Coordinates of C-alpha atoms in Angstrom, one line a residue:
X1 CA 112.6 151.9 98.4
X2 CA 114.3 155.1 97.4
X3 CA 118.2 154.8 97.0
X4 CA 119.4 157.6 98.7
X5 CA 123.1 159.2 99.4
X6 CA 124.6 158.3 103.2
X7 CA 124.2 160.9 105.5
X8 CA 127.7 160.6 108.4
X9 CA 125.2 160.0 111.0
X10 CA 122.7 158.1 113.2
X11 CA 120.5 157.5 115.9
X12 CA 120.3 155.1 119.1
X13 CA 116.8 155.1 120.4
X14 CA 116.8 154.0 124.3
X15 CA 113.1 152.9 125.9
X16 CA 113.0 151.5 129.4
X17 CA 110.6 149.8 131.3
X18 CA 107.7 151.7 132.3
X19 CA 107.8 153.5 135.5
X20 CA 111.9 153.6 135.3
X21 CA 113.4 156.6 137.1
X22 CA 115.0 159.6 135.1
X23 CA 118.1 158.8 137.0
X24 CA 118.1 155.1 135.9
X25 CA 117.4 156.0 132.4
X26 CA 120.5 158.7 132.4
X27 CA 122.8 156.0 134.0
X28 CA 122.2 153.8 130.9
X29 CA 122.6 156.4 128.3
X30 CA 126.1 156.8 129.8
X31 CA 127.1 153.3 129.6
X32 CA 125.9 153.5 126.2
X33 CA 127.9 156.5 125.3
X34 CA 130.6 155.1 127.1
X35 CA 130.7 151.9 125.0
X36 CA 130.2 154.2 121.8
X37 CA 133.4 156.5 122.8
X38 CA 135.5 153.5 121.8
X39 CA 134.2 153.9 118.1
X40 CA 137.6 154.9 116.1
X41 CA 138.4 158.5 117.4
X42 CA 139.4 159.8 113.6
X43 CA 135.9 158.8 112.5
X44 CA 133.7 160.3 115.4
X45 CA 133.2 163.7 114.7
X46 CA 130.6 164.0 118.2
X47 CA 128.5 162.4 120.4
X48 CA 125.3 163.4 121.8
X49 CA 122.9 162.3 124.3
X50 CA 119.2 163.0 125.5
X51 CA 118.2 161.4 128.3
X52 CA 113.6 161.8 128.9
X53 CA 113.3 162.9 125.4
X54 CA 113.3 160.9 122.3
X55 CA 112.9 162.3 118.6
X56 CA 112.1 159.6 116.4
X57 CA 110.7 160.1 112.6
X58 CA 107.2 159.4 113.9
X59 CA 106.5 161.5 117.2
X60 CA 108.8 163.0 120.0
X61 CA 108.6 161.0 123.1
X62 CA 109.4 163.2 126.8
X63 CA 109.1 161.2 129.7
X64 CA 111.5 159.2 132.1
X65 CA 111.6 156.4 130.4
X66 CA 113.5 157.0 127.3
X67 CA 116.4 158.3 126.1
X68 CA 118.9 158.9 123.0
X69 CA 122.6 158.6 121.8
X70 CA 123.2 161.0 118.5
X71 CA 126.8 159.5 116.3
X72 CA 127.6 162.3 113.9
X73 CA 130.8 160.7 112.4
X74 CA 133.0 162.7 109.7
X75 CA 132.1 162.9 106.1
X76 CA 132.2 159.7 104.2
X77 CA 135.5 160.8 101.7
X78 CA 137.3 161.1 104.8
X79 CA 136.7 157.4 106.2
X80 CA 136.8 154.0 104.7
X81 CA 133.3 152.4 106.4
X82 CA 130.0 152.4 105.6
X83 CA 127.6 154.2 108.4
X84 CA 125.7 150.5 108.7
X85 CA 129.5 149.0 109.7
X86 CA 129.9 151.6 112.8
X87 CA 125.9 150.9 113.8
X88 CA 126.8 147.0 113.9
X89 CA 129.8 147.5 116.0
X90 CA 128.0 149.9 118.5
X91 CA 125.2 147.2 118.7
X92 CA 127.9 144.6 119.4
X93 CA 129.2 146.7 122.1
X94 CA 126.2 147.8 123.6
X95 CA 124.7 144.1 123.8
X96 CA 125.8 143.2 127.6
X97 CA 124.1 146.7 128.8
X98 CA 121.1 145.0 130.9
X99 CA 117.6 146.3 132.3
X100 CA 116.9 148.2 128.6
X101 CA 113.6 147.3 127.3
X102 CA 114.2 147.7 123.4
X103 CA 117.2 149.6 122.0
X104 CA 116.6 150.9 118.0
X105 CA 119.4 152.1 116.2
X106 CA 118.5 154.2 112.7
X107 CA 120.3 155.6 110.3
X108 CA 119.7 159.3 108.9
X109 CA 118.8 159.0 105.2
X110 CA 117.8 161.4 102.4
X111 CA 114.5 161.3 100.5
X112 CA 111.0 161.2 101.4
X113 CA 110.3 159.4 104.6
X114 CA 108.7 155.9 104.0
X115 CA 108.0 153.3 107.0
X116 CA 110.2 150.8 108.3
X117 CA 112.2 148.2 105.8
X118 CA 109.9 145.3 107.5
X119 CA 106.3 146.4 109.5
X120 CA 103.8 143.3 110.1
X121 CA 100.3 144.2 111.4
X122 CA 98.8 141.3 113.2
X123 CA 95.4 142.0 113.7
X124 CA 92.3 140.1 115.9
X125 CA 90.1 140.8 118.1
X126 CA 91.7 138.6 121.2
X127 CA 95.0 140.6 122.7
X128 CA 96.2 137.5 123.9
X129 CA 96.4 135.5 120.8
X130 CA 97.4 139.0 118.8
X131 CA 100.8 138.5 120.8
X132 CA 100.9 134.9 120.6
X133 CA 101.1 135.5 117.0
X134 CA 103.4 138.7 117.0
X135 CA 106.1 136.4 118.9
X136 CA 106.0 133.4 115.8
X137 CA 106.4 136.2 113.2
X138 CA 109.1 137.6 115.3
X139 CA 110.9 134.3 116.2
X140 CA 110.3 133.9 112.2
X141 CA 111.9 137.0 111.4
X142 CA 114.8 136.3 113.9
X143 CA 115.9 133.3 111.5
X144 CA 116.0 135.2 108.8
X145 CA 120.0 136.4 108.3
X146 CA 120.4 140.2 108.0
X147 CA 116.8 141.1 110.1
X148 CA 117.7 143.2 113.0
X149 CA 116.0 145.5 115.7
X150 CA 112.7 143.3 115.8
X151 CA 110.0 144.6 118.3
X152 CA 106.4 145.1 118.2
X153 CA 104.5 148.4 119.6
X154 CA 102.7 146.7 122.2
X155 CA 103.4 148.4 125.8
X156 CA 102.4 147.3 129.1
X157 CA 102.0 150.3 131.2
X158 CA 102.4 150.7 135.5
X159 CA 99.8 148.1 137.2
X160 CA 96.8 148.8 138.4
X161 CA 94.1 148.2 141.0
X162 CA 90.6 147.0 140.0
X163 CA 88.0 146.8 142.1
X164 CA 85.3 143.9 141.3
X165 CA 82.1 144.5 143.3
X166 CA 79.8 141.3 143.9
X167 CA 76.7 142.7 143.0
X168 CA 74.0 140.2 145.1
X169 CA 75.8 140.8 148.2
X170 CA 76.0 144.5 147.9
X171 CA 72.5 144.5 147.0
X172 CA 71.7 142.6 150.5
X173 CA 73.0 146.0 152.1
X174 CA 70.8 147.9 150.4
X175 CA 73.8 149.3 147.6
X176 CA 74.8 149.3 144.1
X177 CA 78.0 149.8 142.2
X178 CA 77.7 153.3 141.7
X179 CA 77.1 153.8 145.4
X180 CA 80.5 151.8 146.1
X181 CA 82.3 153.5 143.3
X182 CA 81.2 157.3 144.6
X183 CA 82.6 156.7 148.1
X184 CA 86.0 155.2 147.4
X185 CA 86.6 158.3 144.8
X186 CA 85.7 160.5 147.6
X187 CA 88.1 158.8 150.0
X188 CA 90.9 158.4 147.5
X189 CA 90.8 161.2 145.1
X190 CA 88.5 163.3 146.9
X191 CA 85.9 165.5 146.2
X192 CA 85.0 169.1 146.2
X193 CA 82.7 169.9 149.2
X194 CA 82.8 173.6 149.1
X195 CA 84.9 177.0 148.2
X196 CA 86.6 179.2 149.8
X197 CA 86.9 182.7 148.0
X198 CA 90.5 184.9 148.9
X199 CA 89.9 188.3 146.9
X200 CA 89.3 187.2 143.3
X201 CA 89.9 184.0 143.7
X202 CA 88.3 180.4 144.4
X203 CA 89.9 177.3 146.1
X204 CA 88.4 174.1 146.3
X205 CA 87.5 172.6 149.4
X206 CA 88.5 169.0 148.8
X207 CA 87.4 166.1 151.4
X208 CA 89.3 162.7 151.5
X209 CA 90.6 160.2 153.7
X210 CA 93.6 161.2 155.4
X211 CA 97.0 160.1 153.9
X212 CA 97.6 157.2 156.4
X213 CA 93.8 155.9 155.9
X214 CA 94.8 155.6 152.2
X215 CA 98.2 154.5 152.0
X216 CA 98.0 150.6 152.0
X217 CA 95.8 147.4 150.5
X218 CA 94.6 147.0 154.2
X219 CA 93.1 150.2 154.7
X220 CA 91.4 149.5 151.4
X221 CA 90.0 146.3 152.4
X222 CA 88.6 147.9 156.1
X223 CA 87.5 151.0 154.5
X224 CA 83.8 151.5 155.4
X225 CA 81.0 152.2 153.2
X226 CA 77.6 153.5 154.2
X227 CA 74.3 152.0 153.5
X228 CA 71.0 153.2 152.8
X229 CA 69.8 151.6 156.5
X230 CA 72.4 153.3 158.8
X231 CA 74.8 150.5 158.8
X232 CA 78.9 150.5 158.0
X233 CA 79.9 147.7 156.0
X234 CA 83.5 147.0 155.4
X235 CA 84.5 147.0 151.5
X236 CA 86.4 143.6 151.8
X237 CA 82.8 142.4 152.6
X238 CA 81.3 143.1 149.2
X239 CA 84.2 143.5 147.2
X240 CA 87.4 142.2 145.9
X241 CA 90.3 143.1 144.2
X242 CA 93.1 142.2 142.0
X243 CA 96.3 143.9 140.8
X244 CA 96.8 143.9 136.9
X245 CA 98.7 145.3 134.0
X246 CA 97.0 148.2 132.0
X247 CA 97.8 148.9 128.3
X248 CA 99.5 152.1 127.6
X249 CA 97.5 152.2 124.0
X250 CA 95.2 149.8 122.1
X251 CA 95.7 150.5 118.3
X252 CA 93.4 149.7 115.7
X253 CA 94.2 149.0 111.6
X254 CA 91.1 149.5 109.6
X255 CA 89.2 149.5 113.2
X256 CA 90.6 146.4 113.8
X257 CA 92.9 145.8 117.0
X258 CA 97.0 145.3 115.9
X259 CA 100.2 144.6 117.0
X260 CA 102.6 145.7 115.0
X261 CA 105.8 143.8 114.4
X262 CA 108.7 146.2 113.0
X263 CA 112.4 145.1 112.1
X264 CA 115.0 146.4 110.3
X265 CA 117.4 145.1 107.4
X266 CA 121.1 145.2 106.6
X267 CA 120.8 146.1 102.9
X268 CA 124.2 144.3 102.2
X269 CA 122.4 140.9 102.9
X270 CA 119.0 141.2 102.3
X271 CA 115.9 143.3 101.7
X272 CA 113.0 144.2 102.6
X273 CA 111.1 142.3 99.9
X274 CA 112.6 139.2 100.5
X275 CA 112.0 139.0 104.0
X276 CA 108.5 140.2 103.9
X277 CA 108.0 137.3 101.4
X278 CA 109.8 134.6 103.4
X279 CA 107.4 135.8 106.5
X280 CA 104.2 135.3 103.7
X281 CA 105.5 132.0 103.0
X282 CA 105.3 130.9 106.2
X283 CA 102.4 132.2 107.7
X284 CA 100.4 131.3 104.5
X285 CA 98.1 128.9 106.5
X286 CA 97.5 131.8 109.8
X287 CA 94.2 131.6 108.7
X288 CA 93.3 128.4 109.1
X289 CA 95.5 128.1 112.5
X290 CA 94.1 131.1 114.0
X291 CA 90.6 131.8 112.4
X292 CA 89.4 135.5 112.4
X293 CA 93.3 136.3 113.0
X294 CA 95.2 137.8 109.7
X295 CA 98.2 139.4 108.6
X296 CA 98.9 142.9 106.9
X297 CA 102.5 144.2 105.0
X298 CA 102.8 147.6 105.3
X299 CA 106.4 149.7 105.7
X300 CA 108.8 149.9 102.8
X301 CA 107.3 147.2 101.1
X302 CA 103.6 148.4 101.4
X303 CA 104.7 152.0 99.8
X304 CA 106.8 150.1 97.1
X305 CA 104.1 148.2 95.9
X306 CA 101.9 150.7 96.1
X307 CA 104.4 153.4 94.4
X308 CA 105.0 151.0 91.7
X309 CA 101.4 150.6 90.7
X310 CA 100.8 153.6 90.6
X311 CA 104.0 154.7 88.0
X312 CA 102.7 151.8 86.3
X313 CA 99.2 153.0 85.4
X314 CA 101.1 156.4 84.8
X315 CA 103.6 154.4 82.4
X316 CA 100.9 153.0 80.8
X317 CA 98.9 156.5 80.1
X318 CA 102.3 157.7 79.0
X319 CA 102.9 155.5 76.5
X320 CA 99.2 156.0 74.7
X321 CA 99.2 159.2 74.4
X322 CA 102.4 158.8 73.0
X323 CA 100.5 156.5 69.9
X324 CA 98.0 158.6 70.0
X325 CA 100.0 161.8 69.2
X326 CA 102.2 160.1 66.6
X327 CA 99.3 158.3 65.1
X328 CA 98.0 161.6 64.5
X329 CA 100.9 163.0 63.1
X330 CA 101.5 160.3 60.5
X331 CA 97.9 159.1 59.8
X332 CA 98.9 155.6 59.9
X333 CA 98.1 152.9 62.9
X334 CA 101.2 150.6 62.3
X335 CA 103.9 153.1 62.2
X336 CA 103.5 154.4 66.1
X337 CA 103.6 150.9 67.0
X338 CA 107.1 150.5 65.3
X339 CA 108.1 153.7 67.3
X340 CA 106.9 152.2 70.6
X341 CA 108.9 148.9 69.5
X342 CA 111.8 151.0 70.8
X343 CA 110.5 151.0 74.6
X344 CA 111.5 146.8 75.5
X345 CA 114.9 147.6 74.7
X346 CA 115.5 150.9 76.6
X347 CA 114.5 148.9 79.7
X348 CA 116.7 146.0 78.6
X349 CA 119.6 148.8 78.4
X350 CA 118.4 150.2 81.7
X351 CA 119.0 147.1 83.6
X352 CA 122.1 146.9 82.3
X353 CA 123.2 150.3 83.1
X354 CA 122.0 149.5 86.6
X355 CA 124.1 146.1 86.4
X356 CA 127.5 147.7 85.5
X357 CA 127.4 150.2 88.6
X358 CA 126.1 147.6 90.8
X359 CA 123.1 149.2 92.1
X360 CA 119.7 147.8 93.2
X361 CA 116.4 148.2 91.1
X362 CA 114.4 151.1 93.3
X363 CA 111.5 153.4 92.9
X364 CA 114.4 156.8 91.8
X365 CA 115.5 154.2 88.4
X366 CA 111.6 153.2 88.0
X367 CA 111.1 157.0 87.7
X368 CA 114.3 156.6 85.0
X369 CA 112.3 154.1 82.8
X370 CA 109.0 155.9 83.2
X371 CA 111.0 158.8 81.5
X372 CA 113.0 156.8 79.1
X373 CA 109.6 156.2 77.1
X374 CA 109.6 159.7 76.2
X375 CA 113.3 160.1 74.8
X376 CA 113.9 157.2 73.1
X377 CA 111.0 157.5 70.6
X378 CA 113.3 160.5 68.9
X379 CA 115.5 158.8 66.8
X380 CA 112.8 156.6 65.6
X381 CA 110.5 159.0 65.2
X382 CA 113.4 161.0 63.0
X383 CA 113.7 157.7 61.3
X384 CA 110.3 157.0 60.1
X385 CA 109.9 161.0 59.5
X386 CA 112.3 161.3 56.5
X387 CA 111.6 158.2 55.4
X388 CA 107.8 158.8 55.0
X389 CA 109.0 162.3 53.2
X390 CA 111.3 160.7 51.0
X391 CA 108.4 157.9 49.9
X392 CA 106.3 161.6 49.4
X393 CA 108.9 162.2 47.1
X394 CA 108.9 159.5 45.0
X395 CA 111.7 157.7 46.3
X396 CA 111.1 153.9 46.4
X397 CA 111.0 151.3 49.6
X398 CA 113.7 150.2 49.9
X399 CA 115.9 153.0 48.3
X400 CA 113.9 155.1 51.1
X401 CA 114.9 152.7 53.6
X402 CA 118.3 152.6 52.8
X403 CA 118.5 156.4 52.4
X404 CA 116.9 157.7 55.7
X405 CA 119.3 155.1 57.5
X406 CA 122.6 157.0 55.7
X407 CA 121.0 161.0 55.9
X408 CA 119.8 160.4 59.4
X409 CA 122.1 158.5 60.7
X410 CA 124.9 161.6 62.1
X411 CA 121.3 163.5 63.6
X412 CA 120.7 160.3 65.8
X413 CA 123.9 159.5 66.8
X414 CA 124.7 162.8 67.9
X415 CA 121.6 163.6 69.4
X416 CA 122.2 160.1 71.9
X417 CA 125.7 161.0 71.9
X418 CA 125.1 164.6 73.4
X419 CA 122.3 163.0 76.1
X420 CA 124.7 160.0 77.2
X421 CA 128.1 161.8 78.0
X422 CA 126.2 164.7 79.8
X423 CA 125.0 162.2 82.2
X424 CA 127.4 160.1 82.3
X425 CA 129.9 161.5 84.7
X426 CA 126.9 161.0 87.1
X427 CA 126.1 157.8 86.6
X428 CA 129.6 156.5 87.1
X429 CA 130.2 159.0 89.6
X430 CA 133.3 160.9 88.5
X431 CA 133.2 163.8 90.9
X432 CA 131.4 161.9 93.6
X433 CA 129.0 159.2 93.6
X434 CA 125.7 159.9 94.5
X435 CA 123.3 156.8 95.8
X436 CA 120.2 158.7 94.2
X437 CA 121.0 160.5 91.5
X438 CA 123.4 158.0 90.1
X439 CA 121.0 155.2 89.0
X440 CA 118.5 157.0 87.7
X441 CA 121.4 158.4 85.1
X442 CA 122.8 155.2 84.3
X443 CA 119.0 153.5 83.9
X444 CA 118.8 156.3 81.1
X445 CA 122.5 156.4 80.2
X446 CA 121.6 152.2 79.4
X447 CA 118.4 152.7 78.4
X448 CA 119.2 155.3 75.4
X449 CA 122.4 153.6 74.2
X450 CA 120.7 150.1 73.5
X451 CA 117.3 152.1 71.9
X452 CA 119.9 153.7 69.5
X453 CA 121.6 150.7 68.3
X454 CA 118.2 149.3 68.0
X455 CA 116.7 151.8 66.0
X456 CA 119.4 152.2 63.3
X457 CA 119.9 148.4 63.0
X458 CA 116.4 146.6 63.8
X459 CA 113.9 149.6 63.4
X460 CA 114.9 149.7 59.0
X461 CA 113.9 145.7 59.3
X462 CA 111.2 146.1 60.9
X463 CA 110.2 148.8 58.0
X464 CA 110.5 146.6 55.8
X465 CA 108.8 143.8 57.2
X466 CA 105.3 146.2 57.2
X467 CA 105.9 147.0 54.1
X468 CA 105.9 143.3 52.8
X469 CA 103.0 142.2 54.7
X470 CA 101.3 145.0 53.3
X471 CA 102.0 144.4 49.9
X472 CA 100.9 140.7 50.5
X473 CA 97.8 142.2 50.9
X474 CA 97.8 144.2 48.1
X475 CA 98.8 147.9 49.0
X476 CA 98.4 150.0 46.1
X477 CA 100.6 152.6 47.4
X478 CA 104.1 150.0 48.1
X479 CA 103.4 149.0 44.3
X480 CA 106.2 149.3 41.7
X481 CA 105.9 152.4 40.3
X482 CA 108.5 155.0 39.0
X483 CA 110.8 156.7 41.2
X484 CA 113.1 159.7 41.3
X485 CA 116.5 157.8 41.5
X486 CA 114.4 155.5 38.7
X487 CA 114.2 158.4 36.3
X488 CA 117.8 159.5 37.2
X489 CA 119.2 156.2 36.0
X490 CA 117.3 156.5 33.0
X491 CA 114.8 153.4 33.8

């Protein structure tokens, strides 16, 4: 989304199963930094690792389960590989490291932060089909060359106990299920039956079962509950229960429930708006197969599409009130438009500038052509100025034409001259390529150089061709009529 300049290093996110001991967790973060120690020693400036803490871009995570690497590798003039090259060889190596429940590893990069490169919401009401569906889109993604680190955010937490009361026969005993409910919470968590004050302060007086009347399913089963009528019924005899999963979180997308599917993308081989396509493509007919069950593109290539329409409406705005100012300024309706003519070929010259230094279309060169309306209106504006003066005058069309090209033509060339070589060193990169600031220079760089050629060689055409459909229409003022160079030659 935003090209942006390497930064020499990055990130290995480590999440175990839930419930896995800090010890556990700490004995794979040291295989892991064991496996990245063998990355070449003249490249690896330090290593770091975390082990119960985890700092990701969205929220810090502290608990037993998780854990992270830090690769801060030298500064990029001083190695020959890419940070994305040592990331894939650490991955390689730290593939046969078992028991690890989904290992992320991210690079650190400059600009605003934006979402991941590829982040599917699947949403529905039914959790079951929601992750029915999250595993196609990530066996889909899988097949798709260059996709990496696929996982979705849906955790199962530690399992639980749930109680199920059968109401009709609990009723026969004269209780209900808040009855039930009350005594098991007193015998298992306890309850507060009283106070005891020591000077200032007040301690609880907590009843409960003893520990070994609470410490198996047996002593669950035979625990007794009191009725209304005097009697001890056992709560195997009313109740039963069954040991399940929780969720750690349900999460919601426009109050809906999601699973989110999240993968990242080697830049070198694809991008993100190719494989969020490819994953349209195929899931075009979800509807249909799983009705009430949709899909939503957010990540990189929500913000993009939203970032784009919004500097598009801004382009748009941009280049009105440019007609509207030099509509004002030369009383005239057709001669703006001319001016604006100008604008299709800046952005033909801006994809070239981003062709000849290789780099990819992104939202820093969109801010390039945004800008690029503004500048290259200048020479034609000087153009059309002194020619529109010289006509004043009493100079003829196309002696007008021909003489605004000749007097203005030093003024324009210098003036694109001036803007292209001061930004030129950055757009090539002579001193140091930069990732962000290098493409937005060469979309202008482009952009200004093609407008030039276009307004000294196609801009006088176009002239003339108003001025001939005018005069097919019988414009008084484009009429013969005498002229100073007229008069000078004695006509």
């Amino acid at each position: 989304m935003f090209a942006g300049d390497e930064i020499s290093q990055f990130f290995v996110f480590v999440t175990m199963p839930e419930g896995t001991t800090l010890g556990e967790t700490d004995r794979i973060i040291r295989q892991l930094e064991e496996r990245a120690s063998k990355l070449p020693k003249s490249d690896v400036k330090s290593i770091v690792t975390n082990t119960g803490m985890m700092q990701t871009e969205s929220a810090w995570y502290l608990k037993p389960s998780v854990g992270q690497v830090t690769i801060e590798l030298v500064d990029s003039k001083f190695r020959k590989r890419s940070v994305d090259s040592y990331i894939e060889e650490l991955r390689e190596r730290a593939a046969d490291i078992s028991g690890i429940k989904s290992i992320d590893f991210s690079e650190v990069m400059t600009g605003p932060p934006v979402g991941p490169p590829v982040e599917i919401k699947v949403r529905g009401d039914d959790y079951d089909k929601l992750l029915l569906i999250a595993n196609e889109v990530k066996n889909a993604l899988g097949k798709i060359d260059g996709v990496s680190d696929i996982k979705d955010d849906f955790d199962i937490g530690k399992k639980e106990l749930r109680l199920k009361i059968n109401e009709e026969r609990a009723a026969l005993y004269g209780l209900d299920i808040f009855q039930v409910a009350s005594t098991v919470r007193t015998a298992f968590e306890g309850t507060v039956a009283s106070k005891f004050r020591e000077l200032d302060e007040e301690i609880d007086i907590i009843v409960k079962y003893k520990e070994n009347s609470r410490s198996s399913f047996k002593d669950l089963e035979n625990m007794k509950i009191a009725t209304p009528f005097g009697q001890m019924v056992s709560l195997k005899d009313i109740a039963e229960y069954t040991i399940e999963p929780v969720y750690t979180a349900i999460n919601r997308t426009d109050r809906i429930r999601a699973v989110t599917v999240i993968a990242d993308v080697d830049k070198a081989i694809t991008n993100s708006n190719e494989v969020n396509k490819k994953v349209m493509e195929e899931f075009a007919d979800l509807g249909a197969r799983y009705p009430g069950y949709s899909l939503k593109f957010g990540g990189e290539f929500s913000e993009l599409s939203e970032s784009m329409e919004g500097l598009w409406k801004l382009f748009i705005l941009g280049v009105f009130l440019i007609y509207v100012i030099l509509g004002g300024q030369f009383s005239s309706l057709m001669q703006p438009l001319i001016i604006l003519y100008t604008i299709p070929f800046a952005f033909i010259g801006a994809i070239a500038g981003l062709l000849i230094i290789n780099s990819p279309f992104s939202l820093n060169t969109m801010y390039g052509i945004v800008a690029l309306a503004g500048i290259v209106v200048n020479d034609a504006l000087v153009l059309i100025s002194f020619l529109n003066n010289a006509r004043q005058e009493g100079y003829g069309r196309w002696r007008s034409i021909i003489l605004a090209g000749s007097v203005r033509l030093r003024p324009i060339i210098l003036t694109s001259v001036t803007t292209i070589f001061g930004l030129l060193p950055m757009a090539v990169g002579l001193g140091g390529k930069s990732e962000t600031w290098g493409p937005l220079a060469a979309t202008i760089v482009g952009g200004l150089f093609f407008s030039t050629v276009f307004t000294l060689f196609i801009i006088p055409c176009l002239i003339a061709g108003v001025d001939d459909f005018r005069l097919f229409f019988g414009a008084k003022s484009l009429k013969p009529r005498p002229h100073l160079d007229e008069i000078e030659e004695g006509k």
